[in-house]
Amino acid sequence: MASRIGFIGLGNMGGPMAANLAKAGHTVIGFDLAEEALGRLEEAGGTRGASVAETVAQADVIVTMLPAGRHVRDIYMGAGGVLASAKPGALLIDSSTIDVDSARTVAKAAEDMGMPMVDAPVSGGVGGAAGGTLTFMVGGGDEAFAAARPFLEIMGKTIVHAGGNGTGQAAKICNNMILGISMIGVSEAFVLAEKLGLEAQKLFDISSTASGQCWSLTSYCPVPGPVPASPANRDYQPGFAAAMMLKDLKLSQEAAASSGAATPLGAQAAALYALFCNSGGAPQDFSAIVKYLRGAG
Ligand code: NAD
Protein backbone atom coordinates (compact mmCIF):
# COMPACT_ATOMS: atom_id res chain seq x y z
CA MET A 1 0.00 0.00 0.00
CA ALA A 2 1.36 3.40 -0.94
CA SER A 3 2.17 5.68 1.97
CA ARG A 4 2.67 9.40 2.13
CA ILE A 5 6.28 10.05 3.11
CA GLY A 6 7.76 13.37 4.26
CA PHE A 7 11.51 13.43 3.61
CA ILE A 8 13.74 16.15 5.09
CA GLY A 9 17.39 16.52 4.04
CA LEU A 10 17.75 15.75 0.32
CA GLY A 11 21.56 15.93 0.03
CA ASN A 12 24.06 13.44 -1.34
CA MET A 13 22.45 10.59 0.60
CA GLY A 14 18.87 11.77 1.22
CA GLY A 15 18.27 12.74 -2.43
CA PRO A 16 18.73 9.25 -3.89
CA MET A 17 17.05 7.60 -0.87
CA ALA A 18 13.93 9.76 -1.39
CA ALA A 19 14.05 9.00 -5.13
CA ASN A 20 13.99 5.25 -4.40
CA LEU A 21 10.94 5.65 -2.16
CA ALA A 22 9.16 7.56 -4.94
CA LYS A 23 10.20 4.95 -7.52
CA ALA A 24 8.67 2.25 -5.32
CA GLY A 25 5.27 3.96 -5.65
CA HIS A 26 5.09 5.99 -2.43
CA THR A 27 4.00 9.62 -2.43
CA VAL A 28 7.11 11.55 -1.41
CA ILE A 29 7.04 15.17 -0.34
CA GLY A 30 10.48 16.56 0.45
CA PHE A 31 12.11 19.57 2.07
CA ASP A 32 15.66 20.91 1.95
CA LEU A 33 17.25 24.33 2.28
CA ALA A 34 18.97 23.86 -1.10
CA GLU A 35 16.91 24.66 -4.21
CA GLU A 36 18.85 22.17 -6.41
CA ALA A 37 17.97 19.36 -4.02
CA LEU A 38 14.26 20.16 -4.35
CA GLY A 39 14.57 20.23 -8.14
CA ARG A 40 16.21 16.78 -8.15
CA LEU A 41 13.38 15.39 -6.03
CA GLU A 42 10.81 16.70 -8.51
CA GLU A 43 12.72 15.07 -11.37
CA ALA A 44 12.60 11.81 -9.43
CA GLY A 45 8.81 11.96 -9.08
CA GLY A 46 8.44 13.65 -5.68
CA THR A 47 6.95 17.00 -4.74
CA ARG A 48 8.46 19.87 -2.81
CA GLY A 49 7.25 21.02 0.57
CA ALA A 50 7.44 24.72 1.46
CA SER A 51 8.55 24.13 5.06
CA VAL A 52 9.22 21.35 7.56
CA ALA A 53 5.70 21.79 8.94
CA GLU A 54 4.02 21.50 5.52
CA THR A 55 6.20 18.54 4.54
CA VAL A 56 5.29 16.45 7.55
CA ALA A 57 1.72 17.57 8.29
CA GLN A 58 -0.08 14.85 6.30
CA ALA A 59 2.69 12.26 6.26
CA ASP A 60 2.29 8.68 7.53
CA VAL A 61 6.09 8.28 7.63
CA ILE A 62 8.78 10.93 8.11
CA VAL A 63 12.40 10.28 7.13
CA THR A 64 15.27 12.65 7.93
CA MET A 65 18.84 12.61 6.52
CA LEU A 66 20.60 15.62 8.03
CA PRO A 67 24.24 16.55 8.71
CA ALA A 68 24.53 16.36 12.52
CA GLY A 69 22.80 16.11 15.92
CA ARG A 70 22.03 19.81 16.22
CA HIS A 71 20.13 19.78 12.91
CA VAL A 72 18.16 16.72 14.00
CA ARG A 73 17.27 18.22 17.41
CA ASP A 74 16.22 21.44 15.70
CA ILE A 75 14.15 19.87 12.92
CA TYR A 76 12.31 17.56 15.32
CA MET A 77 12.03 19.60 18.51
CA GLY A 78 12.23 23.22 17.32
CA ALA A 79 9.26 25.55 16.76
CA GLY A 80 7.37 24.45 13.62
CA GLY A 81 9.35 21.21 13.70
CA VAL A 82 8.36 17.60 13.13
CA LEU A 83 6.97 16.89 16.59
CA ALA A 84 4.86 20.06 16.59
CA SER A 85 3.50 19.47 13.08
CA ALA A 86 3.19 15.73 12.34
CA LYS A 87 0.03 13.61 12.73
CA PRO A 88 -0.25 11.60 15.94
CA GLY A 89 0.96 8.07 15.22
CA ALA A 90 3.25 9.10 12.35
CA LEU A 91 6.34 6.87 12.12
CA LEU A 92 9.65 8.73 12.43
CA ILE A 93 12.92 7.44 10.91
CA ASP A 94 16.14 9.40 11.37
CA SER A 95 18.93 8.06 9.14
CA SER A 96 21.45 10.83 9.86
CA THR A 97 24.68 9.84 11.64
CA ILE A 98 24.46 11.71 14.95
CA ASP A 99 25.44 11.42 18.62
CA VAL A 100 23.73 8.77 20.71
CA ASP A 101 22.49 11.28 23.32
CA SER A 102 20.64 13.39 20.72
CA ALA A 103 19.14 10.26 19.15
CA ARG A 104 17.78 9.15 22.54
CA THR A 105 16.54 12.63 23.51
CA VAL A 106 14.59 13.09 20.27
CA ALA A 107 13.15 9.54 20.32
CA LYS A 108 11.97 9.97 23.92
CA ALA A 109 10.26 13.29 23.08
CA ALA A 110 8.64 11.72 20.00
CA GLU A 111 7.38 8.64 21.80
CA ASP A 112 6.02 10.80 24.63
CA MET A 113 3.87 12.42 21.93
CA GLY A 114 2.72 9.07 20.53
CA MET A 115 5.03 8.98 17.53
CA PRO A 116 7.16 5.83 17.28
CA MET A 117 10.73 6.57 16.24
CA VAL A 118 13.82 4.67 15.15
CA ASP A 119 17.39 5.83 14.65
CA ALA A 120 18.51 4.15 11.42
CA PRO A 121 21.97 5.35 10.36
CA VAL A 122 23.47 3.80 7.26
CA SER A 123 26.66 2.56 5.74
CA GLY A 124 27.20 2.13 2.04
CA GLY A 125 27.80 5.72 0.91
CA VAL A 126 26.27 7.53 -2.05
CA GLY A 127 26.60 4.44 -4.27
CA GLY A 128 24.55 2.42 -1.80
CA ALA A 129 21.99 5.22 -1.51
CA ALA A 130 21.56 5.40 -5.30
CA GLY A 131 21.44 1.63 -5.75
CA GLY A 132 19.11 0.97 -2.79
CA THR A 133 21.75 -1.30 -1.23
CA LEU A 134 22.48 0.54 2.03
CA THR A 135 22.98 -1.24 5.35
CA PHE A 136 20.68 0.16 8.05
CA MET A 137 21.58 -0.18 11.75
CA VAL A 138 18.31 0.37 13.56
CA GLY A 139 17.65 1.39 17.16
CA GLY A 140 14.10 1.37 18.52
CA GLY A 141 11.30 -0.75 19.94
CA ASP A 142 10.10 -3.94 18.23
CA GLU A 143 6.91 -2.36 16.89
CA ALA A 144 8.64 0.73 15.54
CA PHE A 145 11.28 -1.47 13.89
CA ALA A 146 8.62 -3.69 12.29
CA ALA A 147 6.79 -0.60 10.97
CA ALA A 148 9.99 0.95 9.60
CA ARG A 149 11.35 -2.20 7.98
CA PRO A 150 9.35 -2.16 4.69
CA PHE A 151 10.51 1.41 3.99
CA LEU A 152 14.13 0.64 4.91
CA GLU A 153 14.02 -2.38 2.60
CA ILE A 154 13.31 -0.09 -0.35
CA MET A 155 16.39 2.01 0.42
CA GLY A 156 18.70 -0.76 1.61
CA LYS A 157 19.67 -4.38 1.36
CA THR A 158 20.71 -5.27 4.90
CA ILE A 159 18.51 -4.16 7.80
CA VAL A 160 19.73 -4.98 11.32
CA HIS A 161 17.74 -4.34 14.50
CA ALA A 162 20.49 -3.33 16.93
CA GLY A 163 18.31 -2.87 20.04
CA GLY A 164 16.53 0.04 21.73
CA ASN A 165 16.69 3.74 20.74
CA GLY A 166 20.23 4.99 20.19
CA THR A 167 21.75 1.57 19.52
CA GLY A 168 21.68 2.11 15.75
CA GLN A 169 23.91 5.16 16.25
CA ALA A 170 26.01 3.19 18.76
CA ALA A 171 26.56 0.42 16.18
CA LYS A 172 27.53 2.94 13.50
CA ILE A 173 30.12 4.77 15.61
CA CYS A 174 31.57 1.60 17.17
CA ASN A 175 32.01 0.10 13.70
CA ASN A 176 33.63 3.24 12.32
CA MET A 177 35.93 3.49 15.36
CA ILE A 178 37.18 -0.03 14.50
CA LEU A 179 37.60 1.10 10.88
CA GLY A 180 39.54 4.28 11.72
CA ILE A 181 41.87 2.47 14.11
CA SER A 182 42.42 -0.46 11.75
CA MET A 183 43.14 1.81 8.77
CA ILE A 184 45.82 3.59 10.77
CA GLY A 185 47.29 0.24 11.90
CA VAL A 186 47.42 -1.12 8.35
CA SER A 187 48.88 2.16 7.05
CA GLU A 188 51.60 2.18 9.71
CA ALA A 189 52.55 -1.38 8.74
CA PHE A 190 52.93 -0.44 5.05
CA VAL A 191 55.05 2.60 5.95
CA LEU A 192 57.27 0.49 8.21
CA ALA A 193 57.57 -2.18 5.48
CA GLU A 194 58.75 0.49 3.00
CA LYS A 195 61.47 1.58 5.44
CA LEU A 196 62.53 -2.03 5.96
CA GLY A 197 62.75 -2.84 2.24
CA LEU A 198 59.71 -5.15 2.20
CA GLU A 199 57.58 -4.76 -0.95
CA ALA A 200 53.96 -3.69 -0.40
CA GLN A 201 52.64 -6.59 -2.50
CA LYS A 202 54.64 -9.09 -0.43
CA LEU A 203 53.34 -7.66 2.86
CA PHE A 204 49.81 -7.84 1.42
CA ASP A 205 50.22 -11.45 0.23
CA ILE A 206 51.44 -12.51 3.66
CA SER A 207 49.24 -10.43 6.00
CA SER A 208 46.03 -10.92 4.01
CA THR A 209 46.24 -14.64 4.82
CA ALA A 210 47.82 -14.23 8.27
CA SER A 211 46.70 -12.78 11.59
CA GLY A 212 46.96 -9.16 10.37
CA GLN A 213 44.02 -9.77 8.03
CA CYS A 214 41.21 -7.16 8.23
CA TRP A 215 38.86 -5.21 5.94
CA SER A 216 41.15 -2.14 5.81
CA LEU A 217 43.83 -4.43 4.37
CA THR A 218 41.96 -6.85 2.14
CA SER A 219 39.12 -4.71 0.76
CA TYR A 220 40.46 -1.17 1.05
CA CYS A 221 44.25 -1.46 0.97
CA PRO A 222 45.73 2.04 1.52
CA VAL A 223 48.61 1.62 -0.97
CA PRO A 224 48.16 1.22 -4.76
CA GLY A 225 48.44 -2.23 -6.30
CA PRO A 226 47.25 -5.08 -4.09
CA VAL A 227 43.49 -4.25 -4.18
CA PRO A 228 42.77 -2.65 -7.58
CA ALA A 229 39.37 -1.25 -6.51
CA SER A 230 40.69 0.63 -3.47
CA PRO A 231 40.85 4.47 -3.56
CA ALA A 232 44.69 4.33 -3.34
CA ASN A 233 44.57 3.36 -7.04
CA ARG A 234 42.73 6.55 -8.04
CA ASP A 235 44.77 9.11 -6.12
CA TYR A 236 42.63 8.68 -2.98
CA GLN A 237 39.41 10.11 -4.44
CA PRO A 238 36.66 9.18 -1.92
CA GLY A 239 35.09 6.64 -1.23
CA PHE A 240 34.67 7.74 2.32
CA ALA A 241 36.18 11.16 2.94
CA ALA A 242 38.62 11.72 5.82
CA ALA A 243 36.34 14.54 7.05
CA MET A 244 33.51 12.02 7.49
CA MET A 245 35.79 9.60 9.30
CA LEU A 246 36.80 12.43 11.62
CA LYS A 247 33.15 13.26 12.27
CA ASP A 248 32.39 9.64 13.24
CA LEU A 249 35.54 9.33 15.40
CA LYS A 250 34.56 12.52 17.25
CA LEU A 251 31.10 11.04 17.84
CA SER A 252 32.73 7.89 19.25
CA GLN A 253 34.81 10.01 21.63
CA GLU A 254 31.78 12.04 22.79
CA ALA A 255 29.97 8.76 23.46
CA ALA A 256 33.00 7.30 25.26
CA ALA A 257 33.22 10.39 27.48
CA SER A 258 29.52 10.46 28.31
CA SER A 259 29.34 6.69 29.00
CA GLY A 260 32.70 6.35 30.80
CA ALA A 261 34.18 3.83 28.30
CA ALA A 262 37.98 3.78 27.87
CA THR A 263 38.83 4.11 24.15
CA PRO A 264 42.45 5.30 24.10
CA LEU A 265 43.11 4.08 20.55
CA GLY A 266 39.86 5.70 19.38
CA ALA A 267 41.11 8.96 20.91
CA GLN A 268 44.46 8.61 19.11
CA ALA A 269 42.69 7.86 15.84
CA ALA A 270 40.49 10.96 16.24
CA ALA A 271 43.57 13.11 16.99
CA LEU A 272 45.46 11.76 13.94
CA TYR A 273 42.51 12.26 11.58
CA ALA A 274 42.11 15.83 12.93
CA LEU A 275 45.78 16.54 12.12
CA PHE A 276 45.40 14.98 8.68
CA CYS A 277 42.19 16.91 7.92
CA ASN A 278 43.74 20.19 9.13
CA SER A 279 46.72 19.66 6.85
CA GLY A 280 44.48 19.49 3.76
CA GLY A 281 43.42 15.84 3.86
CA ALA A 282 39.72 16.43 4.67
CA PRO A 283 38.32 15.87 1.14
CA GLN A 284 40.54 12.88 0.36
CA ASP A 285 39.60 9.29 1.06
CA PHE A 286 40.28 8.31 4.67
CA SER A 287 42.85 5.72 3.52
CA ALA A 288 45.08 8.64 2.41
CA ILE A 289 46.13 8.82 6.09
CA VAL A 290 48.97 6.56 4.86
CA LYS A 291 50.49 9.56 3.05
CA TYR A 292 50.34 11.62 6.24
CA LEU A 293 52.00 8.85 8.23
CA ARG A 294 54.70 8.49 5.59
CA GLY A 295 55.40 12.21 5.84
CA ALA A 296 55.22 12.22 9.63
CA GLY A 297 57.83 9.47 9.78
P1 NAD B 1 24.67 16.47 2.70
O1 NAD B 1 25.35 17.66 3.31
O2 NAD B 1 24.90 16.16 1.26
O3 NAD B 1 23.09 16.56 2.93
C1 NAD B 1 22.48 17.14 4.03
C2 NAD B 1 21.29 17.93 3.53
O4 NAD B 1 20.57 18.44 4.65
C3 NAD B 1 21.71 19.13 2.67
O5 NAD B 1 21.08 19.05 1.41
C4 NAD B 1 21.22 20.33 3.49
O6 NAD B 1 20.77 21.41 2.68
C5 NAD B 1 20.09 19.72 4.28
N1 NAD B 1 19.75 20.48 5.48
C6 NAD B 1 20.57 20.93 6.46
N2 NAD B 1 19.87 21.61 7.38
C7 NAD B 1 18.58 21.57 6.97
C8 NAD B 1 17.37 22.12 7.48
N3 NAD B 1 17.36 22.85 8.61
N4 NAD B 1 16.23 21.92 6.80
C9 NAD B 1 16.25 21.21 5.64
N5 NAD B 1 17.35 20.66 5.11
C10 NAD B 1 18.50 20.86 5.76
O7 NAD B 1 25.11 15.22 3.61
P2 NAD B 1 25.01 13.65 3.25
O8 NAD B 1 26.29 13.23 2.64
O9 NAD B 1 23.73 13.41 2.53
O10 NAD B 1 24.95 13.03 4.71
C11 NAD B 1 23.76 13.05 5.50
C12 NAD B 1 24.00 12.20 6.74
O11 NAD B 1 24.35 10.88 6.34
C13 NAD B 1 25.15 12.70 7.62
O12 NAD B 1 24.78 12.53 8.97
C14 NAD B 1 26.30 11.78 7.24
O13 NAD B 1 27.24 11.63 8.29
C15 NAD B 1 25.57 10.49 6.96
N6 NAD B 1 26.27 9.57 6.05
C16 NAD B 1 26.81 10.01 4.88
C17 NAD B 1 27.46 9.12 4.04
C18 NAD B 1 28.07 9.57 2.73
O14 NAD B 1 28.82 8.79 2.12
N7 NAD B 1 27.79 10.79 2.24
C19 NAD B 1 27.57 7.76 4.38
C20 NAD B 1 26.97 7.31 5.57
C21 NAD B 1 26.32 8.25 6.39
Coordinates of C-alpha atoms and ligand atoms in Angstrom, one line a residue, residues 8-14 31-34 37 52 65-68 71 75 95-98 122-123 125-126 172 239-240 244 247-248, ligand 1:
I8 CA 13.7 16.2 5.1
G9 CA 17.4 16.5 4.0
L10 CA 17.8 15.7 0.3
G11 CA 21.6 15.9 0.0
N12 CA 24.1 13.4 -1.3
M13 CA 22.4 10.6 0.6
G14 CA 18.9 11.8 1.2
F31 CA 12.1 19.6 2.1
D32 CA 15.7 20.9 1.9
L33 CA 17.3 24.3 2.3
A34 CA 19.0 23.9 -1.1
A37 CA 18.0 19.4 -4.0
V52 CA 9.2 21.4 7.6
M65 CA 18.8 12.6 6.5
L66 CA 20.6 15.6 8.0
P67 CA 24.2 16.6 8.7
A68 CA 24.5 16.4 12.5
H71 CA 20.1 19.8 12.9
I75 CA 14.2 19.9 12.9
S95 CA 18.9 8.1 9.1
S96 CA 21.5 10.8 9.9
T97 CA 24.7 9.8 11.6
I98 CA 24.5 11.7 15.0
V122 CA 23.5 3.8 7.3
S123 CA 26.7 2.6 5.7
G125 CA 27.8 5.7 0.9
V126 CA 26.3 7.5 -2.0
K172 CA 27.5 2.9 13.5
G239 CA 35.1 6.6 -1.2
F240 CA 34.7 7.7 2.3
M244 CA 33.5 12.0 7.5
K247 CA 33.1 13.3 12.3
D248 CA 32.4 9.6 13.2
Ligands
NAD1 P1 24.7 16.5 2.7 O1 25.3 17.7 3.3 O2 24.9 16.2 1.3 O3 23.1 16.6 2.9 C1 22.5 17.1 4.0 C2 21.3 17.9 3.5 O4 20.6 18.4 4.7 C3 21.7 19.1 2.7 O5 21.1 19.1 1.4 C4 21.2 20.3 3.5 O6 20.8 21.4 2.7 C5 20.1 19.7 4.3 N1 19.8 20.5 5.5 C6 20.6 20.9 6.5 N2 19.9 21.6 7.4 C7 18.6 21.6 7.0 C8 17.4 22.1 7.5 N3 17.4 22.8 8.6 N4 16.2 21.9 6.8 C9 16.2 21.2 5.6 N5 17.3 20.7 5.1 C10 18.5 20.9 5.8 O7 25.1 15.2 3.6 P2 25.0 13.7 3.2 O8 26.3 13.2 2.6 O9 23.7 13.4 2.5 O10 24.9 13.0 4.7 C11 23.8 13.1 5.5 C12 24.0 12.2 6.7 O11 24.3 10.9 6.3 C13 25.1 12.7 7.6 O12 24.8 12.5 9.0 C14 26.3 11.8 7.2 O13 27.2 11.6 8.3 C15 25.6 10.5 7.0 N6 26.3 9.6 6.0 C16 26.8 10.0 4.9 C17 27.5 9.1 4.0 C18 28.1 9.6 2.7 O14 28.8 8.8 2.1 N7 27.8 10.8 2.2 C19 27.6 7.8 4.4 C20 27.0 7.3 5.6 C21 26.3 8.2 6.4

